[in-house]
Tab-separated table of C-alpha atoms and ligand atoms in Angstrom:
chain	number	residue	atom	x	y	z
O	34	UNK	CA	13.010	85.616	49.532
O	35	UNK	CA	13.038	85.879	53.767
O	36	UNK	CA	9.083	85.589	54.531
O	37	UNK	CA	8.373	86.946	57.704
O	38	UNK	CA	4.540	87.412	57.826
O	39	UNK	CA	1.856	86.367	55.391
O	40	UNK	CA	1.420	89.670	53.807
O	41	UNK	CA	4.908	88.782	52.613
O	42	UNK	CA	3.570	85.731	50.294
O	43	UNK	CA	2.854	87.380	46.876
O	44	UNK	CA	-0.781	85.822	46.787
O	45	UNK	CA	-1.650	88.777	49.883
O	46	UNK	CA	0.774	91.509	48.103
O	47	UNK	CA	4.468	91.447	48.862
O	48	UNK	CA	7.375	90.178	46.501
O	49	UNK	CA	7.595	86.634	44.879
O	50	UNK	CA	9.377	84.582	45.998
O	51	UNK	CA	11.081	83.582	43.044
O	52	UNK	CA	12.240	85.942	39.885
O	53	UNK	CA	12.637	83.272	37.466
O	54	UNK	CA	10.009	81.000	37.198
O	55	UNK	CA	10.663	77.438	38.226
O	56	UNK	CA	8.902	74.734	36.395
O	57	UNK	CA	8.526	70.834	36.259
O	58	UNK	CA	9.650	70.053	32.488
O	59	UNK	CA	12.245	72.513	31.998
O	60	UNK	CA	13.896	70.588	28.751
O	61	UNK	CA	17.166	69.475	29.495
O	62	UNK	CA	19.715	70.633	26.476
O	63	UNK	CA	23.045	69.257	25.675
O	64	UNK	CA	25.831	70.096	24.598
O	65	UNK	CA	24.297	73.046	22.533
O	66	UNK	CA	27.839	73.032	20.177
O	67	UNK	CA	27.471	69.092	18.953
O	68	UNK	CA	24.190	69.616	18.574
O	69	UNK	CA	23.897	72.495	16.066
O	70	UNK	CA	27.033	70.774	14.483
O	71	UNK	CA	24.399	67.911	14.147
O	72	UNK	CA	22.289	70.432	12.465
O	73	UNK	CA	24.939	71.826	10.091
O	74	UNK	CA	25.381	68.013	8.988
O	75	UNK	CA	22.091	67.211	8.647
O	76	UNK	CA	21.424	70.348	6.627
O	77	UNK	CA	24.557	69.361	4.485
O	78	UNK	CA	23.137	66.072	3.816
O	79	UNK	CA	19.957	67.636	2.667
O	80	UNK	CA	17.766	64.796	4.327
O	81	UNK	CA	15.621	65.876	6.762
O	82	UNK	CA	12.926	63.152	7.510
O	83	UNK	CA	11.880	59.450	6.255
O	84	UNK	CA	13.853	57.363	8.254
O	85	UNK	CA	17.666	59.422	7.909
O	86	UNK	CA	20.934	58.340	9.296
O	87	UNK	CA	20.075	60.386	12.148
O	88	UNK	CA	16.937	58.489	13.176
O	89	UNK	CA	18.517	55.327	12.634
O	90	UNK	CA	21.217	56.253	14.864
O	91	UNK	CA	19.137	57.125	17.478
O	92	UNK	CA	16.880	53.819	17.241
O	93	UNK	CA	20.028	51.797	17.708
O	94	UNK	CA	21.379	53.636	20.714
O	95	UNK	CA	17.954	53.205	22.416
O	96	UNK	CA	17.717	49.747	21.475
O	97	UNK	CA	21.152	48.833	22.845
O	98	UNK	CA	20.852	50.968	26.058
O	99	UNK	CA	17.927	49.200	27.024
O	100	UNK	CA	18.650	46.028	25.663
O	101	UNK	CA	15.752	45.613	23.687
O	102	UNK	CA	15.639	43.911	20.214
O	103	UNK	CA	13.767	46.753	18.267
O	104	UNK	CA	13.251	50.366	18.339
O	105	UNK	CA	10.897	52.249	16.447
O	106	UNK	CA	11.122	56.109	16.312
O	107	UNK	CA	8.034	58.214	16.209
O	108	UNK	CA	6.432	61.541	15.997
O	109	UNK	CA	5.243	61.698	19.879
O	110	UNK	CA	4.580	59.358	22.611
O	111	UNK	CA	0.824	59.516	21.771
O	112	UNK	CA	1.303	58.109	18.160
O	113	UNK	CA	3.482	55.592	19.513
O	114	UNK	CA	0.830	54.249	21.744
O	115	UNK	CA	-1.819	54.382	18.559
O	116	UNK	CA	0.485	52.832	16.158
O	117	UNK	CA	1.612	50.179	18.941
O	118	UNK	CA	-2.165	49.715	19.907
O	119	UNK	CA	-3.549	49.207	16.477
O	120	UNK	CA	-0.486	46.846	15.247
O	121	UNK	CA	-1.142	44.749	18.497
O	122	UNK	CA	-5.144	44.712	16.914
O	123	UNK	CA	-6.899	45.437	20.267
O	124	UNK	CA	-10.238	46.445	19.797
O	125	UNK	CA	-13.346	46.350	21.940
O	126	UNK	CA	-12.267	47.072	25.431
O	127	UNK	CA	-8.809	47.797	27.071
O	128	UNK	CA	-7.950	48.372	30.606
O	129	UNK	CA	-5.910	51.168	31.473
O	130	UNK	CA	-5.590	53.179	34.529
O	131	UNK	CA	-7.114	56.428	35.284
O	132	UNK	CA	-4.231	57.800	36.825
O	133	UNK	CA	-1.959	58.835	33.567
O	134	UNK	CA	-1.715	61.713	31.137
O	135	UNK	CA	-4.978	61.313	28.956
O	136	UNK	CA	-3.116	60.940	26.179
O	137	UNK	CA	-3.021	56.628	27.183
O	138	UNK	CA	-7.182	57.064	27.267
O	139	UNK	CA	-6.918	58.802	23.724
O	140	UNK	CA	-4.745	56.745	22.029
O	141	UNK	CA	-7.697	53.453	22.632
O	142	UNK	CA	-10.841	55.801	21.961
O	143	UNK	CA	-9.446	58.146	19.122
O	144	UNK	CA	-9.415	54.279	17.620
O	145	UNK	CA	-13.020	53.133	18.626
O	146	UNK	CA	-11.602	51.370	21.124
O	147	UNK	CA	-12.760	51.892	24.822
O	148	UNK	CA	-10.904	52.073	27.643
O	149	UNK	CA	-12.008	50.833	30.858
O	150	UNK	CA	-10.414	52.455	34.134
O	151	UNK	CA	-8.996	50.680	36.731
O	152	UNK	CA	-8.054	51.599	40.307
O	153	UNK	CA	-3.919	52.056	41.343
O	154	UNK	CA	-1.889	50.750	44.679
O	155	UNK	CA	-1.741	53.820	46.537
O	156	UNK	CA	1.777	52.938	47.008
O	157	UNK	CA	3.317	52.707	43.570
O	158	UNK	CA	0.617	54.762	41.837
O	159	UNK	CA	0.542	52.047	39.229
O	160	UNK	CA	-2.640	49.749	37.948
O	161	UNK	CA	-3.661	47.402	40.612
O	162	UNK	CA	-3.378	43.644	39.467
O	163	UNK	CA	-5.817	43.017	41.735
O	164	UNK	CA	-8.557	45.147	40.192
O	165	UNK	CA	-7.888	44.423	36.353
O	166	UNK	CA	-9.751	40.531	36.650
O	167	UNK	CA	-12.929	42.104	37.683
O	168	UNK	CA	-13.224	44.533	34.142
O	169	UNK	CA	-12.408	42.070	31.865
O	170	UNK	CA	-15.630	41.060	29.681
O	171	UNK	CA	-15.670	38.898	26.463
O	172	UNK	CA	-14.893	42.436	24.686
O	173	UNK	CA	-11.403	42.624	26.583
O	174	UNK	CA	-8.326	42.376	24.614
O	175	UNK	CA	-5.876	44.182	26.029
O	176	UNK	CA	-4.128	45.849	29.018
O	177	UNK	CA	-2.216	48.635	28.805
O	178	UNK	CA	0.058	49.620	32.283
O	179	UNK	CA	1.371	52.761	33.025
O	180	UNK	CA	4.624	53.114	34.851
O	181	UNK	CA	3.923	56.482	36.173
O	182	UNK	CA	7.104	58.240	37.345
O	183	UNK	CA	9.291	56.285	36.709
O	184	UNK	CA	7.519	53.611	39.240
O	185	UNK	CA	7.413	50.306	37.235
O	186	UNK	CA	3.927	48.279	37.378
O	187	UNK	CA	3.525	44.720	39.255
O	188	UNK	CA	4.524	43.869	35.714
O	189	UNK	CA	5.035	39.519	36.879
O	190	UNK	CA	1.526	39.512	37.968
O	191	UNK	CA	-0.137	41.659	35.080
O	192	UNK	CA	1.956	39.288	32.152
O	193	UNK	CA	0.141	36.127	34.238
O	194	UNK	CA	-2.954	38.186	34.527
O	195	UNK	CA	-2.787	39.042	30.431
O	196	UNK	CA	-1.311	34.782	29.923
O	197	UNK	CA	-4.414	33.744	31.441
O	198	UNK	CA	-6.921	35.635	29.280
O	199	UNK	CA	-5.104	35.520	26.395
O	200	UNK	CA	-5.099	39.357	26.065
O	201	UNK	CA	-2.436	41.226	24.970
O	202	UNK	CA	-0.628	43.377	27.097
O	203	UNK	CA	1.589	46.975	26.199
O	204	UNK	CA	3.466	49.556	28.647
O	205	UNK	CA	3.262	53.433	28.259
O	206	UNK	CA	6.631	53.739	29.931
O	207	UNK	CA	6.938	56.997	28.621
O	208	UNK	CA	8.173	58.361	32.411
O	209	UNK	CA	10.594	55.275	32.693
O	210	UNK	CA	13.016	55.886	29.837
O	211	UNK	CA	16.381	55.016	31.585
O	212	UNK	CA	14.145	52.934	34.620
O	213	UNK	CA	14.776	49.037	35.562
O	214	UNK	CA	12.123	46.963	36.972
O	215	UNK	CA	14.106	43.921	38.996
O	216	UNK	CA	17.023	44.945	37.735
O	217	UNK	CA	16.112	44.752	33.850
O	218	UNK	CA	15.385	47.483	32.018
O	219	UNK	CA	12.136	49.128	31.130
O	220	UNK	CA	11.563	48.160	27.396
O	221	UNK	CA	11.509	44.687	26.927
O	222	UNK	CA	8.510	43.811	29.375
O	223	UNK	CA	4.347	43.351	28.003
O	224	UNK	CA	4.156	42.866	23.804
O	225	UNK	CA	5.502	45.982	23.516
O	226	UNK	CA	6.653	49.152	25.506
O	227	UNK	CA	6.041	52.820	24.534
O	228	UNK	CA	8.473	56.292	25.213
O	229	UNK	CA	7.738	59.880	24.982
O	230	UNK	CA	10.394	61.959	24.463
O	231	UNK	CA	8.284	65.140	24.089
O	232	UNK	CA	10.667	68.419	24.958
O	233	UNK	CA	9.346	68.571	29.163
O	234	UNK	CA	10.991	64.749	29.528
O	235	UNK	CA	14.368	64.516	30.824
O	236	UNK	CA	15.996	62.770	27.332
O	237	UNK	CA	13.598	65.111	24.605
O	238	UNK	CA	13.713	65.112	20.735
O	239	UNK	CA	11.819	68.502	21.039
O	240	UNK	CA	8.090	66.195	20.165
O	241	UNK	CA	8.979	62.335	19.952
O	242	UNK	CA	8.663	58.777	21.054
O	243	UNK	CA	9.253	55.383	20.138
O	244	UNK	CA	8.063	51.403	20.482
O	245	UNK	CA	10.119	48.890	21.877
O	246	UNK	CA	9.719	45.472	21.362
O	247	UNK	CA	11.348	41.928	21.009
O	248	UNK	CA	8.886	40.878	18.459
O	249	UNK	CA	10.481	40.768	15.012
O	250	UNK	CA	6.691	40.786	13.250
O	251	UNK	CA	5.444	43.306	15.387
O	252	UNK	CA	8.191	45.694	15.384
O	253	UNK	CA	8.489	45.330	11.221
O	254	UNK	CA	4.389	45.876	11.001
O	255	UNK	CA	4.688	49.395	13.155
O	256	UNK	CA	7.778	50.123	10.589
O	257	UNK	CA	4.997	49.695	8.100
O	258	UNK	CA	2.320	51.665	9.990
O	259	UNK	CA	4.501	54.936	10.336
O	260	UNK	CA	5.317	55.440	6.746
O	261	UNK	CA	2.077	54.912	5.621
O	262	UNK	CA	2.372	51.079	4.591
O	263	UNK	CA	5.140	52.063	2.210
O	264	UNK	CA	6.683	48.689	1.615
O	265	UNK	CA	9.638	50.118	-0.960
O	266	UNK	CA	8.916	52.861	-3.557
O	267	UNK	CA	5.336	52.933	-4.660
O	268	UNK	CA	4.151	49.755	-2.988
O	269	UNK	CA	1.857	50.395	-0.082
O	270	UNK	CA	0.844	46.911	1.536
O	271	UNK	CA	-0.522	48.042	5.074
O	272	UNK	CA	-2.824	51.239	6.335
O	273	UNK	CA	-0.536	53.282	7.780
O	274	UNK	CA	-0.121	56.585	9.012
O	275	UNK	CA	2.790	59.269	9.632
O	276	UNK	CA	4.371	58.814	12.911
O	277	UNK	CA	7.742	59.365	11.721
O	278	UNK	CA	10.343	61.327	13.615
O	279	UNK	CA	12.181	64.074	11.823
O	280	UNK	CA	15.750	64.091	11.916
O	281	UNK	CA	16.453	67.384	13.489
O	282	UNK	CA	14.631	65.296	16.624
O	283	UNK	CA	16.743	62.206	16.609
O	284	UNK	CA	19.749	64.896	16.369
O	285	UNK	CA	18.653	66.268	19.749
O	286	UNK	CA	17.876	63.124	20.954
O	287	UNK	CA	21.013	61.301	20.222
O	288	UNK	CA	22.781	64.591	21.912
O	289	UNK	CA	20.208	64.008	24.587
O	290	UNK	CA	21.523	60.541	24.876
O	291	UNK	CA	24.576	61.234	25.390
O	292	UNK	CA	24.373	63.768	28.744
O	293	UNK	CA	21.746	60.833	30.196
O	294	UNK	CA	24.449	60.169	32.765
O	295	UNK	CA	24.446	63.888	33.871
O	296	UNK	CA	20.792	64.799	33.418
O	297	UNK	CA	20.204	61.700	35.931
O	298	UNK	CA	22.546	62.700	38.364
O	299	UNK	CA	20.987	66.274	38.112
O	300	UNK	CA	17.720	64.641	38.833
O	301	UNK	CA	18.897	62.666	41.922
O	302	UNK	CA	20.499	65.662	43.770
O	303	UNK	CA	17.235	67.463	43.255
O	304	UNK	CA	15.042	64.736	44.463
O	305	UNK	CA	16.841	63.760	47.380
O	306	UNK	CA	17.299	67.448	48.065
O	307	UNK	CA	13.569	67.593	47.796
O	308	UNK	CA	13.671	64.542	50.145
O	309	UNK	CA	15.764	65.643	52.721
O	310	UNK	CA	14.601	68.800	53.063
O	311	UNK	CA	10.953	68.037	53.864
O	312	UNK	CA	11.881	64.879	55.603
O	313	UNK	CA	9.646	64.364	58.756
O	314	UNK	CA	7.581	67.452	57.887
O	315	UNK	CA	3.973	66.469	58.879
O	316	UNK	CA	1.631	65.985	55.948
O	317	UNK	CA	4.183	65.555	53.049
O	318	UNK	CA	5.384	62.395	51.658
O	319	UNK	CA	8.005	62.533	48.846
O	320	UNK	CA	7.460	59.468	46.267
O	321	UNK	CA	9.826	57.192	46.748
O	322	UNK	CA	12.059	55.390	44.417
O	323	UNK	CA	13.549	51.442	44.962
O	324	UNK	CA	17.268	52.102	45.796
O	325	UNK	CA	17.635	48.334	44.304
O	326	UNK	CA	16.553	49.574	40.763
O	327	UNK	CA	17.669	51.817	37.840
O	328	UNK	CA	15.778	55.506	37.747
O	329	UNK	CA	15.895	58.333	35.984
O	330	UNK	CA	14.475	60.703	38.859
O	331	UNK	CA	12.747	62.677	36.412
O	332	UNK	CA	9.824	63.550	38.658
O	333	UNK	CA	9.516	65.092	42.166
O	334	UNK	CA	6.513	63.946	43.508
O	335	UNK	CA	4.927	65.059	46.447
O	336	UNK	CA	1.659	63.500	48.645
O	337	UNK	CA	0.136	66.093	50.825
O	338	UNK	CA	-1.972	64.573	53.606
O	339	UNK	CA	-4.155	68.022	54.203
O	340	UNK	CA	-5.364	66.919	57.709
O	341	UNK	CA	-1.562	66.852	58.956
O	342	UNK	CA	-0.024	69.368	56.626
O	343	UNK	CA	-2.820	71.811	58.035
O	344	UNK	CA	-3.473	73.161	54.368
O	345	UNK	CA	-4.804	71.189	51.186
O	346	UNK	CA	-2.374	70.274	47.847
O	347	UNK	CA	-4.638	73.016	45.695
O	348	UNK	CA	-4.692	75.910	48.858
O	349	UNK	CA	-0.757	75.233	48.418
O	350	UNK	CA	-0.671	75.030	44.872
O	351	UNK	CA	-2.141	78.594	44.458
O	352	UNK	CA	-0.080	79.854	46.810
O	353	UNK	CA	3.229	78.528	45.134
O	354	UNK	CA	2.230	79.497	41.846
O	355	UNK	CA	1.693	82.863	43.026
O	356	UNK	CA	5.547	82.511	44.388
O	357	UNK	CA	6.989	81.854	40.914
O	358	UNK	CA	6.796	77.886	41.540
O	359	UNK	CA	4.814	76.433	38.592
O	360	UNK	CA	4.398	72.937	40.902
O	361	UNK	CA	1.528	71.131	38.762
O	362	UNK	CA	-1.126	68.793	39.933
O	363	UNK	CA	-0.371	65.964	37.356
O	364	UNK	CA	-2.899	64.075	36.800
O	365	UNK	CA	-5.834	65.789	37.898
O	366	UNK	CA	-8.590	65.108	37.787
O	367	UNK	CA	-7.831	61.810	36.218
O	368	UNK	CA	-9.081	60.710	33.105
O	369	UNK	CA	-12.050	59.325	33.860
O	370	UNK	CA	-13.128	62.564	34.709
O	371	UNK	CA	-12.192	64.050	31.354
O	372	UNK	CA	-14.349	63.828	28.330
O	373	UNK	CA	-15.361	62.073	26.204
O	374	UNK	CA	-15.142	59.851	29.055
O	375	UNK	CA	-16.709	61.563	32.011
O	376	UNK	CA	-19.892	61.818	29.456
O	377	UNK	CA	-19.430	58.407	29.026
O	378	UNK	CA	-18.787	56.836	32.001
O	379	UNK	CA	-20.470	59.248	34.618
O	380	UNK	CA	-20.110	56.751	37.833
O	381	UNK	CA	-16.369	55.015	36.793
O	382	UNK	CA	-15.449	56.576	40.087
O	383	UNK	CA	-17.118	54.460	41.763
O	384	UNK	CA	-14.481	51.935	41.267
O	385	UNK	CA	-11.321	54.568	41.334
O	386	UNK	CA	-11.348	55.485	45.529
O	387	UNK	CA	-7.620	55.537	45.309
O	388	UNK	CA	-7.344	57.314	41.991
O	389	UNK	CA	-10.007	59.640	43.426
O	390	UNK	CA	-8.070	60.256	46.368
O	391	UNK	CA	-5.051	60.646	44.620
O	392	UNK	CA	-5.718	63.181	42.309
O	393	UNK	CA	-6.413	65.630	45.020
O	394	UNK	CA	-3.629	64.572	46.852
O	395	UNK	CA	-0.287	64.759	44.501
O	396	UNK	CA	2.008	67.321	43.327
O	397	UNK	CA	4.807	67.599	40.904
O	398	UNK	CA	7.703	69.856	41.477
O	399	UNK	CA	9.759	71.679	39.877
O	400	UNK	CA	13.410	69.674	39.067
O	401	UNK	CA	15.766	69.109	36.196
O	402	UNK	CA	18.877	70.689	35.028
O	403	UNK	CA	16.850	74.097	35.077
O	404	UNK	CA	16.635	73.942	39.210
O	405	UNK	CA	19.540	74.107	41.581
O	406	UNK	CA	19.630	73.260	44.689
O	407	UNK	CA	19.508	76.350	46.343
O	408	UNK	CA	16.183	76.768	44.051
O	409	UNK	CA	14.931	73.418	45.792
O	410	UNK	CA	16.045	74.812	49.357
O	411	UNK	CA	14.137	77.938	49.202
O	412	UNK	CA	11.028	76.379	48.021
O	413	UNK	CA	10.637	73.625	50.950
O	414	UNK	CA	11.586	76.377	53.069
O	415	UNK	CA	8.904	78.469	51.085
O	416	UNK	CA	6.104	75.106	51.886
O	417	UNK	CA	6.998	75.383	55.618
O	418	UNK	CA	6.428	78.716	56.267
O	419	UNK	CA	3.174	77.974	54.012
O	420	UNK	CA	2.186	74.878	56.294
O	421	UNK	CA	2.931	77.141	59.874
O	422	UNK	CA	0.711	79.481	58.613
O	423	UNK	CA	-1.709	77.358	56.845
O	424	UNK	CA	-4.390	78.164	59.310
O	425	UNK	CA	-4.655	81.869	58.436
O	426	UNK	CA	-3.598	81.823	54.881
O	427	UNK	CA	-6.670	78.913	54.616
O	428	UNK	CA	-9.150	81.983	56.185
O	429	UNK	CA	-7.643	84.523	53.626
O	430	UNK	CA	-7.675	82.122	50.572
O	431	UNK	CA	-11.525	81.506	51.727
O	432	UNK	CA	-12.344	85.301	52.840
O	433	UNK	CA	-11.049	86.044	48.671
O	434	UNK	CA	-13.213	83.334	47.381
O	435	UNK	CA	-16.273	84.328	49.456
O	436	UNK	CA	-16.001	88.326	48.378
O	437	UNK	CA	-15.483	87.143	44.483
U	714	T4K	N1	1.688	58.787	28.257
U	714	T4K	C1	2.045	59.439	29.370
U	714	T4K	C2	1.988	58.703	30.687
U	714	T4K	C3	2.493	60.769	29.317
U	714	T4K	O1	2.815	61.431	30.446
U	714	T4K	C4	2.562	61.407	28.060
U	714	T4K	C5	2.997	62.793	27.963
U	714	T4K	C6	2.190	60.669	26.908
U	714	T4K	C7	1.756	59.358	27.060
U	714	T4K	C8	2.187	61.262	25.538
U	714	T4K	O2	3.467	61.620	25.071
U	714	T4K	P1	3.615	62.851	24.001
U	714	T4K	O3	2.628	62.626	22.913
U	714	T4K	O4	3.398	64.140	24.752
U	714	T4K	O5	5.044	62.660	23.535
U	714	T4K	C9	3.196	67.660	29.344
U	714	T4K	C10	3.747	67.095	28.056
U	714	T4K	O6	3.277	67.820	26.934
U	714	T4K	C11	3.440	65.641	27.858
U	714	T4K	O7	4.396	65.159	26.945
U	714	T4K	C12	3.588	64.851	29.150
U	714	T4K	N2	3.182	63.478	29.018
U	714	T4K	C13	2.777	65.490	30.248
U	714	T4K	C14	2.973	64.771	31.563
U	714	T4K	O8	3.222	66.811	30.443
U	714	T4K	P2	1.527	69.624	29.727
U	714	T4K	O9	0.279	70.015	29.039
U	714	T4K	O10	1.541	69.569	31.198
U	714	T4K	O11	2.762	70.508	29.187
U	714	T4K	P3	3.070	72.040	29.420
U	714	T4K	O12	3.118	72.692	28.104
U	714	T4K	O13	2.163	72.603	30.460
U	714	T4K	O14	4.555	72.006	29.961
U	714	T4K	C15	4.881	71.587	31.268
U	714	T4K	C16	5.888	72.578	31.878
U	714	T4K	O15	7.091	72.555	31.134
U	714	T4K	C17	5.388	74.001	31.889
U	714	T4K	O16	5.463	74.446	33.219
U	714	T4K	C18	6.346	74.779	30.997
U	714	T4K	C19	7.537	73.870	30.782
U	714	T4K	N3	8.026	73.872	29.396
U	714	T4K	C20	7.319	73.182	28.461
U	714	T4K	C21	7.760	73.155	27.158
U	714	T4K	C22	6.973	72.380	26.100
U	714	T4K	C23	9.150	74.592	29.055
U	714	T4K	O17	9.747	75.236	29.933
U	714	T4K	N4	9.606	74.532	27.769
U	714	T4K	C24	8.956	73.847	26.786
U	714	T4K	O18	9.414	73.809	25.627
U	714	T4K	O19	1.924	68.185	29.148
């Protein structure tokens, strides 16, 4: 692993650095022997899917863990958001930010609905409250916030923002499973909340997600929406679609549930590993997370400032990856530079200067029960050696893309 000299770094010929590959969203498995024993019962049963004991176990743990009224299961965190956005009838335009996973974009525009970017605090990566007044037209009715990270948004200002438009307001928490803002849990904030539990989050159902909501009428029309209106045995009463999660997934999710204690306390040695290790090292600033709230340290999140770290986030980035560390740039280049939208909306950047800066900026590292700390040791030591040598592996890197 030693590197000595940059012909040592596997990008200019010698040995990587790592044999395994480390990656961000590693799934986390439990307890591999109660979970096939979940599959040998469900498999006795002979139920498989359409709302089984499994997934109804599963909605209730959520729902009491987060202290939340209602859960809803579903297929993915993306149908969640489209089931949750059409049952909450936005239409027209709703503001999002640009800085998410474009699934939050898709979920509005696969539904004729546009979404309309707005800038993030450069400090909590999350939509700015004091951008969203500015976007909203006569077509506005909705916001949706993104707590990236497991960073909550300035939810008390964007609930007075949505009160006085009447607009209605939903959270793609689906990095703050587990997360508290002021000491409450993510879940019960906005009309509604939304989870992913797709198999690279730290609690997975292999592909899943859910709503959660304190609205009785709201929670019962998504019921509706996911089982294709089915109100009882031939009687369809609502459009609807299938966003229902199977039960082998709520089997791995309830096994999920129950290691949440230890996957989170996996997650916290790595990050402050992570945080430690590169503390004070010119150019890199680990995310931070409030000490006063709940987290599920899912993601390791790095800002590279390329003037002081002497290289840029995708010179290192090419260089890692080379190394065996699968660090990913999440979540370039934002959506607003993705299409349909960019094709769309060719100057939205124009109001995103922190998104913009951002995106070139941030990188997510490689954690969960997959990474040890020794793994995490090697690899800051692996970005220092990068960083004191950043000057000639920059006139390499170039020298290769000139001769190309
Ligand atoms: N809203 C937000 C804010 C989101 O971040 C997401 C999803 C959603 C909504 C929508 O939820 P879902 O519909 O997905 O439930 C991944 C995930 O697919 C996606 O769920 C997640 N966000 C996003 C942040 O990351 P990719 O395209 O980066 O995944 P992929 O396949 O490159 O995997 C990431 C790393 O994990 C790789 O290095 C390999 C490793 N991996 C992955 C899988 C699936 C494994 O080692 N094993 C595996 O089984 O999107």
């Amino acid at each position: 692993m030693l590197k000595n000299r940059i012909e040592d770094l596997s990008l200019f010929g010698g040995r990587s650095a790592f044999e395994q590959t480390l990656h961000v969203g590693r799934p986390n498995i439990g307890n591999r022997e109660k979970l096939l024993a979940r599959f040998n019962d469900m498999l006795d049963r002979n139920w498989l899917t359409n709302n089984g004991p499994f997934v109804h176990d599963f909605e209730e743990r959520v729902a009491n863990l987060l202290g939340v009224k209602h859960c809803v299961a579903m297929c993915n965190g993306t149908v969640a958001l489209e089931i949750a956005a059409r049952a909450l009838n936005l239409k027209g335009e709703v503001i999002i930010p640009s800085f998410t996973f474009i699934s939050t974009a898709h979920c509005l525009q696969w539904q004729e609905i546009t979404p309309v970017f707005c800038d993030v605090d450069p400090e909590t990566y999350t939509i700015d409250p004091a951008r969203i007044e500015e976007l909203i037209t006569p077509r506005t009715t909705g916001i949706i916030g993104v707590h990236l990270w497991g960073r909550t948004c300035r939810v008390d200002e964007i609930e007075a923002i949505a009160g006085r438009h009447n607009l209605r307001l939903l959270f793609d928490a689906s990095h703050s499973f587990c997360c508290s803002h002021r000491e409450r849990m993510v879940g019960s904030f906005g009309c509604a909340e939304t989870f992913s539990f797709h198999a690279t989050k730290f609690i997975n159902t292999f592909e899943g997600g859910a709503v959660v909501t304190n609205d009785d009428r709201l929670a019962e029309k998504m019921r509706l929406m996911k089982n294709f209106g089915f109100a009882g045995m031939d009687n369809v009463i609502y459009i609807g679609t299938n966003g229902k999660m199977s039960e082998i997934s709520a089997a791995m999710g309830i096994s999920s549930l129950e290691e949440i204690d230890h996957f989170i306390s996996i997650n916290r040695r790595n990050y402050y590993t992570y945080k430690s290790s590169l503390a004070g090292w010119p150019g890199f600033k680990v995310m931070a997370y409030e000490d006063s709230e709940k987290n599920n340290f899912q993601y390791v999140v790095l800002e590279i400032d390329e003037h002081k770290a002497g290289i840029s986030r995708d010179d290192l980035i090419t260089v890692l990856h080379a190394e065996g560390v699968r660090a990913r740039r999440y979540f370039y280049p934002g959506c607003h530079k993705m299409e349909p939208y960019r094709s769309y909306f060719p100057h939205a950047g124009l109001l995103l200067p922190v998104t913009e800066r951002l995106v070139n900026r941030v990188l997510c590292m490689p954690t969960g029960t997959d990474v040890g700390i020794e793994d995490i040791a090697n690899i800051c030591d692996l970005i220092k050696f990068i960083t004191r040598h950043a000057d000639s592996i920059r006139a390499q890197l170039s020298a290769a893309r000139r001769g190309r």
